[in-house]
Short mmCIF file of C-alpha atoms in Angstrom, two decimals:
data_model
loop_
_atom_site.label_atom_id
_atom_site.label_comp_id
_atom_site.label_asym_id
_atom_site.label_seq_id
_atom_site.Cartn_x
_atom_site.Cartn_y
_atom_site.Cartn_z
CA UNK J 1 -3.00 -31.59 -24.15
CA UNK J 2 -2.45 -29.24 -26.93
CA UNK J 3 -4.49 -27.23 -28.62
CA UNK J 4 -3.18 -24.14 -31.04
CA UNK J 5 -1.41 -22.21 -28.89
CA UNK J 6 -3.03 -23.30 -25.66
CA UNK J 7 -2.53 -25.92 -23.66
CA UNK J 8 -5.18 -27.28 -21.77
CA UNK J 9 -7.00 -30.06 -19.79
CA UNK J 10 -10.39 -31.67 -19.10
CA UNK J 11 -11.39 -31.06 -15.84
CA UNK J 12 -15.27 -32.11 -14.73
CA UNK J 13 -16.71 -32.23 -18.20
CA UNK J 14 -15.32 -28.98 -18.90
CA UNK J 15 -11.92 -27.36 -20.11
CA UNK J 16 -9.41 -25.58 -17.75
CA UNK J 17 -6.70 -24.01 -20.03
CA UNK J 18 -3.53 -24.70 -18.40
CA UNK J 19 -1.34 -22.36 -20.80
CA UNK J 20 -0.52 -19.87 -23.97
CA UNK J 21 2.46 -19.87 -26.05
CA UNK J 22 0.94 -17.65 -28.34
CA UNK J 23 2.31 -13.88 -29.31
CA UNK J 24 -0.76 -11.93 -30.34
CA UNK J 25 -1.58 -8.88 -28.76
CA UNK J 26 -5.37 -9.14 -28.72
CA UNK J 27 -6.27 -12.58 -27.17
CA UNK J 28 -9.98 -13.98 -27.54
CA UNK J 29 -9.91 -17.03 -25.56
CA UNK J 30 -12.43 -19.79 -27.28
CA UNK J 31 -15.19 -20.55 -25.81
CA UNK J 32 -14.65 -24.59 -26.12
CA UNK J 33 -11.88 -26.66 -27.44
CA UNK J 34 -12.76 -29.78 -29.31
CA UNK J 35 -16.23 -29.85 -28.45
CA UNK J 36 -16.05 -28.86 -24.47
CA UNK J 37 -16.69 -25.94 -22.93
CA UNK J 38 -14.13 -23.53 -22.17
CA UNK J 39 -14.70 -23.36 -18.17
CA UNK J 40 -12.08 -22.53 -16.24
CA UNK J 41 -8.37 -20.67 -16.44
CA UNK J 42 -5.61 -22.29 -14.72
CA UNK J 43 -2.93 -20.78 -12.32
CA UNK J 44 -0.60 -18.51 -14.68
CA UNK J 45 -1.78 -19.32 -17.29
CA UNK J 46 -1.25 -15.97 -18.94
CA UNK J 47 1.58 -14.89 -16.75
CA UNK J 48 4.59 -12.91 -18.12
CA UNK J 49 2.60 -12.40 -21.28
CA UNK J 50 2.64 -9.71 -23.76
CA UNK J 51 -1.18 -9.23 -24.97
CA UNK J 52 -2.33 -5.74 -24.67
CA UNK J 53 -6.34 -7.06 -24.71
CA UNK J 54 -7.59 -10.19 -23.43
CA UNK J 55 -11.52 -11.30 -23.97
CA UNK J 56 -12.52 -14.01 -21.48
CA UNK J 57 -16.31 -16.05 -23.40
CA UNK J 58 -18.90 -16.42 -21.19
CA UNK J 59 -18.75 -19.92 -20.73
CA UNK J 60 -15.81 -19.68 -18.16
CA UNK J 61 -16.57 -19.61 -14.19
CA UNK J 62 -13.32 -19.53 -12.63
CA UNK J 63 -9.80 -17.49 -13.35
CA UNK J 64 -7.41 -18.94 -10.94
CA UNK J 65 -4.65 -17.45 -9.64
CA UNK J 66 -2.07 -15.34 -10.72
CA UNK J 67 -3.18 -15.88 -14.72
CA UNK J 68 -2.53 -12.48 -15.62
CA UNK J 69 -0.28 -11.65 -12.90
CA UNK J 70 3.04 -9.50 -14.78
CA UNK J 71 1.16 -8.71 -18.14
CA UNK J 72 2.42 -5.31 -17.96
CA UNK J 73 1.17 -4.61 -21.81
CA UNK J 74 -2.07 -5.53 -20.81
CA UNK J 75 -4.35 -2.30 -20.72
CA UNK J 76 -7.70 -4.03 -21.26
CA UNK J 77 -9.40 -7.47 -19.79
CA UNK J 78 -12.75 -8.23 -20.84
CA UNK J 79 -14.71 -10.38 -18.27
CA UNK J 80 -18.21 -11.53 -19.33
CA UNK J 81 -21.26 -12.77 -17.42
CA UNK J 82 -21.33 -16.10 -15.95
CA UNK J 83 -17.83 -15.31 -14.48
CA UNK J 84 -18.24 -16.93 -10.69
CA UNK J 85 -14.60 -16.34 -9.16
CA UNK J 86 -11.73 -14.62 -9.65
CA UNK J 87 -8.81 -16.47 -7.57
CA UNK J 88 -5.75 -13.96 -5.80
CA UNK J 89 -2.97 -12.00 -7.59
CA UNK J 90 -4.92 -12.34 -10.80
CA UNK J 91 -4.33 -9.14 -12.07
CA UNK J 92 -1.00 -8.27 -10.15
CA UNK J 93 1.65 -6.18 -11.77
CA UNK J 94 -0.19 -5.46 -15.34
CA UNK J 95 -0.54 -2.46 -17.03
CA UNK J 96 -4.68 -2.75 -16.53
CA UNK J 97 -6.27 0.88 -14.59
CA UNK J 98 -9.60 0.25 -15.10
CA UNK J 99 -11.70 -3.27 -14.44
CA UNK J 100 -15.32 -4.32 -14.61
CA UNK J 101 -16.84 -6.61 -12.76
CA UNK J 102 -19.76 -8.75 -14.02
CA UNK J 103 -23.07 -9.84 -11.77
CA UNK J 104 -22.22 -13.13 -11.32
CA UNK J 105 -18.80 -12.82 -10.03
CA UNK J 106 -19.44 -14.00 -5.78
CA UNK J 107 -15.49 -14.52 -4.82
CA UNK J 108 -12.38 -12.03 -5.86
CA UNK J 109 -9.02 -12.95 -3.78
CA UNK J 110 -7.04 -10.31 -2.53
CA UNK J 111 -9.02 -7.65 -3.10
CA UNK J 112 -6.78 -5.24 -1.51
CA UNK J 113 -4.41 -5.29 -4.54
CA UNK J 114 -6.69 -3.46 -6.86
CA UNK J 115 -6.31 -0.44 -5.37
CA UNK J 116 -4.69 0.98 -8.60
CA UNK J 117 -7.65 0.32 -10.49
CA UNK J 118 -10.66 1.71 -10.90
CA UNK J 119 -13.04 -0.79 -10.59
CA UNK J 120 -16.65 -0.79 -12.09
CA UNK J 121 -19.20 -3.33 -10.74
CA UNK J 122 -22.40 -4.34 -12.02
CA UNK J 123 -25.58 -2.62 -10.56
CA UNK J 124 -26.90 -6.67 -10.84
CA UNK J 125 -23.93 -8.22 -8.74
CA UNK J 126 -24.85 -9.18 -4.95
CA UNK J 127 -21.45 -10.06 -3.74
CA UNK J 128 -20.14 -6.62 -4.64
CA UNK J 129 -21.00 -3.09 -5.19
CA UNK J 130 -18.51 0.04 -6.63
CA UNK J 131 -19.57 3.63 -5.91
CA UNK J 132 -17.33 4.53 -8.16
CA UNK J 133 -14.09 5.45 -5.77
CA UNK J 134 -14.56 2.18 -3.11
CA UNK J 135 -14.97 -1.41 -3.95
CA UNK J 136 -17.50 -3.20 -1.35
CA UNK J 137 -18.16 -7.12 -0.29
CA UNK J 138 -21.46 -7.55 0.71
CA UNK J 139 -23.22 -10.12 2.82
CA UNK J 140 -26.39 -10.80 4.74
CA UNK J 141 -25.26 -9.32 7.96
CA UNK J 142 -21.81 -7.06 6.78
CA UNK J 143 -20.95 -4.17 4.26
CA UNK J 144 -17.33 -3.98 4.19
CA UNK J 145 -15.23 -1.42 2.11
CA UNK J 146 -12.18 -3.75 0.96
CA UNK J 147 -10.17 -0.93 -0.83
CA UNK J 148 -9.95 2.89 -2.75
CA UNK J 149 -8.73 3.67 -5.74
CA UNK J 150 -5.43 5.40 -4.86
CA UNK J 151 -5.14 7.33 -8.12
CA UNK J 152 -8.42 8.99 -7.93
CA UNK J 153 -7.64 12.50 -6.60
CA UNK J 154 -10.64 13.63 -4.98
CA UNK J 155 -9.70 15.04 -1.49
CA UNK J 156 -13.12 14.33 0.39
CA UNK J 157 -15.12 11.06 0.44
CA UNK J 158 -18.26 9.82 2.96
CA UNK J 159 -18.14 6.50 3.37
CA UNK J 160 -21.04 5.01 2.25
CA UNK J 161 -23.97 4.57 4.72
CA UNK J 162 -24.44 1.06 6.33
CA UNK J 163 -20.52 0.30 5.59
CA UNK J 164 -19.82 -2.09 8.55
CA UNK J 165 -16.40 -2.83 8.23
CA UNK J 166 -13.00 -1.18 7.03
CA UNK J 167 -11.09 -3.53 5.36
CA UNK J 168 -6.95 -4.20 5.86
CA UNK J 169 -4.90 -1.93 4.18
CA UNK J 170 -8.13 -0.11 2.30
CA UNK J 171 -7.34 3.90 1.99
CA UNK J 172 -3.60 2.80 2.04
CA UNK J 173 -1.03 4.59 0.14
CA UNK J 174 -3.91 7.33 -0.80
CA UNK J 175 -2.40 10.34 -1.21
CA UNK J 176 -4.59 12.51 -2.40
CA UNK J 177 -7.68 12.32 0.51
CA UNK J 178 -7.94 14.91 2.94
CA UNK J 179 -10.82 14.66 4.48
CA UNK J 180 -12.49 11.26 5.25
CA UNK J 181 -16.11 10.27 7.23
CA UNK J 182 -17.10 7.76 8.98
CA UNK J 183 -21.02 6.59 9.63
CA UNK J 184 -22.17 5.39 12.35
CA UNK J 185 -22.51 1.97 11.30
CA UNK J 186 -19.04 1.06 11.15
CA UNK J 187 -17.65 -1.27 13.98
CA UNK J 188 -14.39 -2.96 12.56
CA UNK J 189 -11.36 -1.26 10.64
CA UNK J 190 -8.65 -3.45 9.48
CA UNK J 191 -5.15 -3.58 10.03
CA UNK J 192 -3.12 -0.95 8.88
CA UNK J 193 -6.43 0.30 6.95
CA UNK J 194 -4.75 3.86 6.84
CA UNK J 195 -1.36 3.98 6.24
CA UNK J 196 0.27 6.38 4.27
CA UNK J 197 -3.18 8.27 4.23
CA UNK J 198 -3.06 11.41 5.84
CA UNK J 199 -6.55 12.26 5.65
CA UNK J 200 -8.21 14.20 8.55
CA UNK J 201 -11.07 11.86 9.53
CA UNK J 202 -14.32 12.39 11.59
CA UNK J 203 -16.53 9.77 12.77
CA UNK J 204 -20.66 10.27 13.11
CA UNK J 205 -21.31 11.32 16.77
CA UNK J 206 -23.78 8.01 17.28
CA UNK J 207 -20.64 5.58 16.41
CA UNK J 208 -20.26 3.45 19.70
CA UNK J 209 -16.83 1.81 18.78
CA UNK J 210 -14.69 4.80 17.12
CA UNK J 211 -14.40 8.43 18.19
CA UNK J 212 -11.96 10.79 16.84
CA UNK J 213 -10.94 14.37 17.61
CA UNK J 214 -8.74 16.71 16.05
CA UNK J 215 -5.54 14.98 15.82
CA UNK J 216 -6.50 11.75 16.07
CA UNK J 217 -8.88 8.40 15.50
CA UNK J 218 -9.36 6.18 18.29
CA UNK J 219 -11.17 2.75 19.15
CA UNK J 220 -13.02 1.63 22.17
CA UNK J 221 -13.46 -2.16 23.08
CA UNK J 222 -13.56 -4.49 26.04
CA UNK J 223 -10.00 -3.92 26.83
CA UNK J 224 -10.56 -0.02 26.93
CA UNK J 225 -9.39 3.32 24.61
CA UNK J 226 -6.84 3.02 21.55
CA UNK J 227 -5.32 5.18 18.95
CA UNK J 228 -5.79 4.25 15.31
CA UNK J 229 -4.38 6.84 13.60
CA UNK J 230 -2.95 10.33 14.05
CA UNK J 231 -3.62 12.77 10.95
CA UNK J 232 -2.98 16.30 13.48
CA UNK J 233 -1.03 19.11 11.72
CA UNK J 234 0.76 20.02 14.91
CA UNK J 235 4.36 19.39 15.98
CA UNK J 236 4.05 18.45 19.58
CA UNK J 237 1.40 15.85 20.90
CA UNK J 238 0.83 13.79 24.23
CA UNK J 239 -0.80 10.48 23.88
CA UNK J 240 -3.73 10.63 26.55
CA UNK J 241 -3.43 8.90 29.83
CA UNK J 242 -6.07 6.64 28.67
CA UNK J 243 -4.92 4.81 25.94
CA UNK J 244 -3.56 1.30 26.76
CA UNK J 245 -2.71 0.84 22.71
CA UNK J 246 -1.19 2.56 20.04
CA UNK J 247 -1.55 0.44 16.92
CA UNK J 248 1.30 -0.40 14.39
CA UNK J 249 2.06 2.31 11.73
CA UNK J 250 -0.36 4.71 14.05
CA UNK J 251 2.29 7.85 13.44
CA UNK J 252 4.12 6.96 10.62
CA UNK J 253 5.49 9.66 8.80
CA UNK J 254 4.09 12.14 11.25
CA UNK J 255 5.79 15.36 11.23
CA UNK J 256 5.79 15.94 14.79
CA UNK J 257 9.01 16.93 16.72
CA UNK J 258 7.80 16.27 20.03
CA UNK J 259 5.60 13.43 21.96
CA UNK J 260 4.76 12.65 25.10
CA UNK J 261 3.22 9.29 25.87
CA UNK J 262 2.41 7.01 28.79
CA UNK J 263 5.20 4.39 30.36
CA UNK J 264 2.88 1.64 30.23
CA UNK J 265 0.76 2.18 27.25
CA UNK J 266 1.80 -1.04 24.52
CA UNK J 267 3.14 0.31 21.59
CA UNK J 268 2.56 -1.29 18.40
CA UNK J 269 5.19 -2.82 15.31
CA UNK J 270 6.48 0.84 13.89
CA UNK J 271 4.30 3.10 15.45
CA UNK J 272 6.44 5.65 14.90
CA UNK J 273 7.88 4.55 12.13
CA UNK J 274 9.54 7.47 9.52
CA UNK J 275 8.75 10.00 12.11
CA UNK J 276 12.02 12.13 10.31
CA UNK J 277 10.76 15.34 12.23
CA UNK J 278 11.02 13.92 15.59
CA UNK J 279 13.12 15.62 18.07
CA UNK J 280 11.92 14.40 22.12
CA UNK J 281 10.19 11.45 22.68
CA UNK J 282 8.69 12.40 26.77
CA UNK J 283 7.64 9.08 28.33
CA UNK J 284 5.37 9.39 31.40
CA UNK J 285 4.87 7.65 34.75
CA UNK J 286 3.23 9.63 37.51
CA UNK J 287 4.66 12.82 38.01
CA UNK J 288 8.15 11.32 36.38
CA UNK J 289 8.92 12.39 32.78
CA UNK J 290 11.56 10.60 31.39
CA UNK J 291 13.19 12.50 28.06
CA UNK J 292 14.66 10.49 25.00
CA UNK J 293 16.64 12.80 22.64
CA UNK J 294 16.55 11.79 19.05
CA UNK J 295 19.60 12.65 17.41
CA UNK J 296 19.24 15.48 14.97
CA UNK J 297 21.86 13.95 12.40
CA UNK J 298 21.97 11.70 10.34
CA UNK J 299 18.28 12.41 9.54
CA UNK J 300 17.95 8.95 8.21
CA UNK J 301 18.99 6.77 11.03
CA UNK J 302 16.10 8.40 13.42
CA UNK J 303 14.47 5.48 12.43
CA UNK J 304 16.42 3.34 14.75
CA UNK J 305 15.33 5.23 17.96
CA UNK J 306 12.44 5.56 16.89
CA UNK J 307 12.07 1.63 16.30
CA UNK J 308 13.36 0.93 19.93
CA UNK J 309 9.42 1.51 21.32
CA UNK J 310 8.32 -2.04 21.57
CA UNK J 311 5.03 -3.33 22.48
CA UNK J 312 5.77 -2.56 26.48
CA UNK J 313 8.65 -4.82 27.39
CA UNK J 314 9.17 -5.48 30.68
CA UNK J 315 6.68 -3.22 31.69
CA UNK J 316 8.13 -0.60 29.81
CA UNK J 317 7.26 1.03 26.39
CA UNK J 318 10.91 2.18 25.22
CA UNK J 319 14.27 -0.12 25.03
CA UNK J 320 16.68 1.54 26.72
CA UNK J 321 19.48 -0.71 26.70
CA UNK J 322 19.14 -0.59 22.97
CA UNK J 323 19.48 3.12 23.05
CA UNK J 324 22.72 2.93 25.32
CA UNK J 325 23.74 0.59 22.69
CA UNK J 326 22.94 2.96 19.88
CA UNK J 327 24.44 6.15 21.84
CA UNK J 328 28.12 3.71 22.39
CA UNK J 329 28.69 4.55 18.63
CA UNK J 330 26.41 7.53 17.55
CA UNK J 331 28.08 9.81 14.59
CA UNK J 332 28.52 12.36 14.75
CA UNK J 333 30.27 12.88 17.94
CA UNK J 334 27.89 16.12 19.01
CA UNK J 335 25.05 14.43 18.68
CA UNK J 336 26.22 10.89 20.61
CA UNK J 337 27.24 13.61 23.62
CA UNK J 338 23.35 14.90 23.49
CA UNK J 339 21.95 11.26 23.74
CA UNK J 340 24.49 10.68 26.79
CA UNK J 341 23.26 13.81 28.17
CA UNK J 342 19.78 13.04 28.26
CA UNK J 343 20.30 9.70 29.22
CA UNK J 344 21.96 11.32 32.26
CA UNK J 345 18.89 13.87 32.99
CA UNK J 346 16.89 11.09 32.61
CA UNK J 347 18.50 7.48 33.94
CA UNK J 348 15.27 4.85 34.13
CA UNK J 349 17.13 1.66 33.73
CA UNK J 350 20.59 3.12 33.35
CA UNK J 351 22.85 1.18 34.74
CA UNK J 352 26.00 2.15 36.73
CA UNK J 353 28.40 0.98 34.40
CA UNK J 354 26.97 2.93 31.51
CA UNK J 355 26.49 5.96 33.42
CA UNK J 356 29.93 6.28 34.05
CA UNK J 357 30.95 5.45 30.41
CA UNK J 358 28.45 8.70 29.44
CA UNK J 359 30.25 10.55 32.37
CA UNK J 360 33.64 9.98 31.00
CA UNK J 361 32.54 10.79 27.62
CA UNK J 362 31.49 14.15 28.66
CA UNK J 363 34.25 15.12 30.88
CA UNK J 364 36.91 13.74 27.89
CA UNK J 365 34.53 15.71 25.11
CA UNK J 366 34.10 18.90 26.81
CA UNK J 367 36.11 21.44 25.40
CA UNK J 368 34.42 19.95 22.09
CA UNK J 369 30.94 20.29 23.17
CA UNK J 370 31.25 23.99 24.64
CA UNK J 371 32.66 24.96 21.51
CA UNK J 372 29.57 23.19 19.56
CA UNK J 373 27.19 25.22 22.12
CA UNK J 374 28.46 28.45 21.33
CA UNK J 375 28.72 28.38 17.46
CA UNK J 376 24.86 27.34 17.68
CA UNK J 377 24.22 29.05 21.01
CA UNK J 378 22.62 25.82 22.34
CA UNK J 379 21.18 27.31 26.25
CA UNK J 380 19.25 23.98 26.44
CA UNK J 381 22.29 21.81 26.26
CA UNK J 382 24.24 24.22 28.61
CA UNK J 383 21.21 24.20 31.03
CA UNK J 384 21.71 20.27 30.95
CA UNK J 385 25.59 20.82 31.84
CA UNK J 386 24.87 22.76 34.52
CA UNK J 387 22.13 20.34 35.89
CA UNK J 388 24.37 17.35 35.62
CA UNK J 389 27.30 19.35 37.20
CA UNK J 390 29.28 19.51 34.24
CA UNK J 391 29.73 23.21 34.81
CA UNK J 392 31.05 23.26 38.39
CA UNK J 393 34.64 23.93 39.67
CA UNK J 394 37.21 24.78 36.93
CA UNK J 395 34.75 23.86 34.68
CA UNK J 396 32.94 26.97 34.63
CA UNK J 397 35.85 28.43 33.83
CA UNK J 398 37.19 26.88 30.83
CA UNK J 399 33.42 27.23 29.63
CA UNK J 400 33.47 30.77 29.67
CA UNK J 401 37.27 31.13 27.88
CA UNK J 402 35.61 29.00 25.16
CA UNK J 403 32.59 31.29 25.08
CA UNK J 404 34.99 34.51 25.05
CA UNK J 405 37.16 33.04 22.21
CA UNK J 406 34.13 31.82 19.77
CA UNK J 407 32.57 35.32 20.10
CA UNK J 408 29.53 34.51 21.37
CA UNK J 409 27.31 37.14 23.99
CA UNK J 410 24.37 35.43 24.98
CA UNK J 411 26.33 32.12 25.93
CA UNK J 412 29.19 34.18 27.70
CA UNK J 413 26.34 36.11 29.47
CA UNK J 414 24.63 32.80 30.97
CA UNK J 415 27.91 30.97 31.55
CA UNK J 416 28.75 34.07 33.75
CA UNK J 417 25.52 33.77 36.13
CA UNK J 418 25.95 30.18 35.74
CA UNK J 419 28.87 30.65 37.67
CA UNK J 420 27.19 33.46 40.03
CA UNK J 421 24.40 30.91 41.14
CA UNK J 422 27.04 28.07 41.96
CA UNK J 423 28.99 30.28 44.07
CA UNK J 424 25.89 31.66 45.47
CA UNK J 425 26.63 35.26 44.16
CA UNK J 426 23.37 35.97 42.85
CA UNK J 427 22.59 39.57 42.13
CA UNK J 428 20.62 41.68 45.63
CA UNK J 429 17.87 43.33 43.78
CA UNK J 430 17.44 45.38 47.67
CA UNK J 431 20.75 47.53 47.15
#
């Protein structure tokens, strides 16, 4: 049915508008049509529209979903008491930052999208409570923080006292926080509740389900210890033997070069996701250390190493076999030597074939890769030739023409008792 520029329909003895075809830029929606009340807003109904104020009357109880979703004039909504629910995406991609929330709104979907907002909630509501930076659902038995305001840029908050539960996805994409607390009283934190919030976080000392130190958050449960989130400032870090999970997104965009982490610990979906810095990934079992070299270049495809720790396949935390596959084609050719060096040093799960392939790579590369050593006087990839054997025989000797001809001292001088130590000519400190 039609009414002015609304559509509409009667719906339990009260009117749902359905739709606007209307162009003004300040919208008062009636509060009935034709004698009914005005109770409800239908899915979309103002979608796509280009209102810069909307006034909801008191008479409606429900805004479905998505009705104001891609408004992107709209700067003000006016929501008035008696408003019961407010259904999900409602006020996705619009041009709103600020929202109020009446006392008798009990049910707002997808919470977590209004993180762009800051959202003001009546003292009077029961459902909900705003201290101003968090939004929080409240029940009988739980006090959960559901989301921040990402573009408030205070750099310390406390969560509030009696908060029970971090919500999914709440302080992410917060860039501004820098230091965060924790009461006592929380005992859940949602999925990915933290990323791309690098906030250094403490937790009170008489919280029995998180703990956190000075590099990272952790959670105990039945199963044992995991890591939450690392916020340290370092560039080197070793997992602790006693963490059996690292959860997804727990390093991303870390800017450490080096870590060191347990064979059989179950790494989650991206862990290390955008880790750009990252050099050595050190994988432990026993008194074993197994080294994965990240390539240096191109800075952008360290992603796909790092993407290759899986969620312990095979009783292993790392794919291998996709690294060999990634090290087959590697540009540029220095760095694709490096990974078949380390993968050499190190061989868990190397197989026979490929070993040889790296071999032959090496041998066939390695007037190449002495010359690359020199120009950036690499001693830790030279220490890695002479370990494999690379620098044995005539070897040694081509080495140290190439070392002679580039010009460079300090490799010519350990190429030199390189070749004293193979041939057993060390220098007699007695004489």
């Amino acid at each position: 049915m039609k009414w002015k520029d609304y559509t509409y329909e009667i719906t339990d003895g009260g009117v749902c508008i359905t739709g606007y075809d209307g162009g003004e830029a300040e919208i008062s929606v009636p509060s009935q049509i034709k004698g009914c009340p005005v109770t409800s807003i239908g899915e979309g109904c103002f979608s796509g529209c280009g209102a810069a104020e909307i006034t909801l009357p008191n008479t409606v109880k429900i805004i479905g979903e998505c009705v104001f979703e891609l408004c992107v004039f709209l700067t003000k909504l006016n929501l008035n008491e008696g408003l019961e629910k407010i259904g999900s995406h409602a006020v996705r991609f619009t041009g709103l930052t600020e929202l109020y929330i009446p006392s008798t709104v009990e049910f707002i979907g997808d919470l977590g999208e209004y993180g762009d907002l800051k959202i003001t909630v009546s003292e009077s509501n029961l459902k909900f409570s705003s201290d101003g930076y968090g939004v929080l659902e409240l029940g009988q038995d739980f006090k959960i923080l559901k989301i921040v305001n990402k573009n408030d840029n205070r750099k310390l908050y406390n969560i509030p006292l009696g908060t029970t539960e971090i919500g999914e996805g709440a302080f992410g994409g917060q860039p501004y926080l820098e230091s965060l607390s924790l009461p006592d009283s929380v005992r859940s934190i949602g999925k990915n509740a933290f990323t791309d919030c690098f906030a250094r976080i403490s937790v009170s000392e008489g919280n029995p389900c998180f703990t956190a130190d000075e590099n990272a958050l952790y959670g105990n449960d039945e199963k044992g210890r995991r890591l939450i989130k690392f916020f340290g400032s370092g560039d080197s870090f070793e997992i602790p033997e006693n963490i059996y999970f690292t959860e997804e997104n727990a390093f991303l965009k870390s800017k450490l070069k080096r870590i060191a982490l347990p064979l059989n610990t179950v790494i989650g979906r991206n862990a290390f996701g955008e880790c750009t810095e990252a050099e050595t990934f050190i994988i432990k079992s026993g008194e074993e250390k197994i080294e994965i070299y990240v390539p240096r270049s191109p800075k952008y495809r360290k992603k796909d190493v790092c993407r290759l720790f899986c969620e312990n396949r095979d009783g292993c935390v790392f794919d291998f076999i996709g690294y060999d596959s990634l090290a087959s084609s590697w540009e540029p050719l220095p760095e694709r030597l490096k990974m078949a060096l380390c993968r050499l040093k190190s061989p868990f799960r190397l197989t026979e074939d490929k070993g040889e392939e790296y071999e032959n790579l090496i041998n066939c590369s390695l007037d190449f890769l002495l010359r690359s050593i020199c120009e950036n006087e690499d001693t830790d990839t030279l220490a890695d030739l002479n370990v494999l054997g690379f620098l044995s025989g005539d070897n040694i000797s081509r080495a140290i023409e190439t070392a002679a001809q580039y010009g460079s001292p300090k490799i010519l001088s350990r190429m030199m008792d390189i070749r004293g130590e193979n041939r057993g000519e060390g220098f007699d400190f007695s004489l």
